[in-house]
Amino acid sequence: MSEQKLAAEVRAEFGKGFARRARMAGKIPAVIYGHGAEPIHITLPAKATTLAVRTANALLSLDINGESHLALVKDIQRNPIKQIIEHIDLLTVRQGEKVTVDVAVHVSGETAPGTVHNLELTVVSLEAEATHLPTAVEVDIEGRTAGEHIHASDLVLPKGSVLLTDAEALVVNISEAIEAEGEGEEAAAAGEAAPAEAAAE
């Protein structure tokens, strides 16, 4: 994943009042920490930052007073009603450094006719290089038949990634679609019986 370049400004003000003024000026308050260094309180351009962090595990290249800082997004605080970003926590990283991230599981393909798949695990934990973080892990279920199970150990991981989730954890379960059809038939039968019961009354 390529890094997103943003220009950051160091800030000396804090609190809700400053945060409100910053957002009105098109900026997002943030803090960058890690490697035992003192936290750096900054503001980021709201529009460019909002676009940059749409990708999971976004890697940001920040220009802070002429110095370049690589940072991972660790936490985003959003307004619960407007859903605008109110604050971002960033973790400073170095080239080649290994970090732990949660990566979404994406399913592709179609199972065999008459079967359905259940995604039992939506994310897996991986260790990967901070500058080469995967955005998702793909699971191909094409042609899979009822009774098949895909565990975490079966996942094809992006190059350089190491699985941290329990290898035996169930990710995808393939089963027959009979139960859903049976429920539909029962519902239809119940619908037909209701008018007959009403007529009898």
mmCIF file of C-alpha atoms in Angstrom, residues 2-11 28-34 39-46 48-50 52-53 58-74 88-93 95 131:
data_model
loop_
_atom_site.group_PDB
_atom_site.id
_atom_site.type_symbol
_atom_site.label_atom_id
_atom_site.label_comp_id
_atom_site.label_asym_id
_atom_site.label_seq_id
_atom_site.Cartn_x
_atom_site.Cartn_y
_atom_site.Cartn_z
ATOM 1 C CA SER A 2 1.444 3.368 -0.975
ATOM 2 C CA GLU A 3 1.807 6.025 1.676
ATOM 3 C CA GLN A 4 -0.421 9.088 1.695
ATOM 4 C CA LYS A 5 1.490 12.373 1.953
ATOM 5 C CA LEU A 6 0.037 15.095 4.166
ATOM 6 C CA ALA A 7 1.310 18.410 5.482
ATOM 7 C CA ALA A 8 0.887 18.658 9.256
ATOM 8 C CA GLU A 9 1.103 21.653 11.576
ATOM 9 C CA VAL A 10 2.322 21.461 15.162
ATOM 10 C CA ARG A 11 -0.243 22.792 17.630
ATOM 11 C CA ILE A 28 -8.401 17.821 12.167
ATOM 12 C CA PRO A 29 -6.606 17.657 15.552
ATOM 13 C CA ALA A 30 -4.308 14.636 15.860
ATOM 14 C CA VAL A 31 -1.510 13.239 17.996
ATOM 15 C CA ILE A 32 1.443 11.134 16.870
ATOM 16 C CA TYR A 33 3.273 8.921 19.357
ATOM 17 C CA GLY A 34 5.527 5.861 19.569
ATOM 18 C CA PRO A 39 3.799 12.787 21.661
ATOM 19 C CA ILE A 40 3.562 15.408 18.910
ATOM 20 C CA HIS A 41 0.249 17.261 18.784
ATOM 21 C CA ILE A 42 -0.633 18.335 15.255
ATOM 22 C CA THR A 43 -3.447 19.360 12.934
ATOM 23 C CA LEU A 44 -4.066 17.804 9.538
ATOM 24 C CA PRO A 45 -5.952 19.083 6.461
ATOM 25 C CA ALA A 46 -9.479 17.734 6.896
ATOM 26 C CA ALA A 48 -7.139 15.253 2.278
ATOM 27 C CA THR A 49 -6.957 13.335 5.576
ATOM 28 C CA THR A 50 -10.548 12.098 5.343
ATOM 29 C CA ALA A 52 -6.494 9.164 3.005
ATOM 30 C CA VAL A 53 -7.944 7.256 5.968
ATOM 31 C CA ALA A 58 -3.647 3.739 6.160
ATOM 32 C CA LEU A 59 0.040 4.684 6.166
ATOM 33 C CA LEU A 60 0.621 8.435 6.278
ATOM 34 C CA SER A 61 3.777 10.321 5.356
ATOM 35 C CA LEU A 62 3.607 13.518 7.393
ATOM 36 C CA ASP A 63 5.636 16.640 6.748
ATOM 37 C CA ILE A 64 6.071 18.241 10.180
ATOM 38 C CA ASN A 65 8.168 21.400 10.087
ATOM 39 C CA GLY A 66 10.170 20.025 7.168
ATOM 40 C CA GLU A 67 10.733 16.617 8.808
ATOM 41 C CA SER A 68 9.171 13.470 7.385
ATOM 42 C CA HIS A 69 7.308 11.133 9.760
ATOM 43 C CA LEU A 70 5.753 7.801 8.801
ATOM 44 C CA ALA A 71 2.659 7.000 10.841
ATOM 45 C CA LEU A 72 -0.146 4.459 10.998
ATOM 46 C CA VAL A 73 -3.706 5.368 11.886
ATOM 47 C CA LYS A 74 -4.493 3.662 15.200
ATOM 48 C CA ILE A 88 -6.987 10.928 15.034
ATOM 49 C CA ASP A 89 -4.388 8.938 16.978
ATOM 50 C CA LEU A 90 -1.295 8.058 14.943
ATOM 51 C CA LEU A 91 1.525 5.605 15.660
ATOM 52 C CA THR A 92 4.955 6.525 14.319
ATOM 53 C CA VAL A 93 6.711 3.696 12.446
ATOM 54 C CA GLN A 95 10.874 1.538 7.289
ATOM 55 C CA THR A 131 5.316 0.089 4.870
#
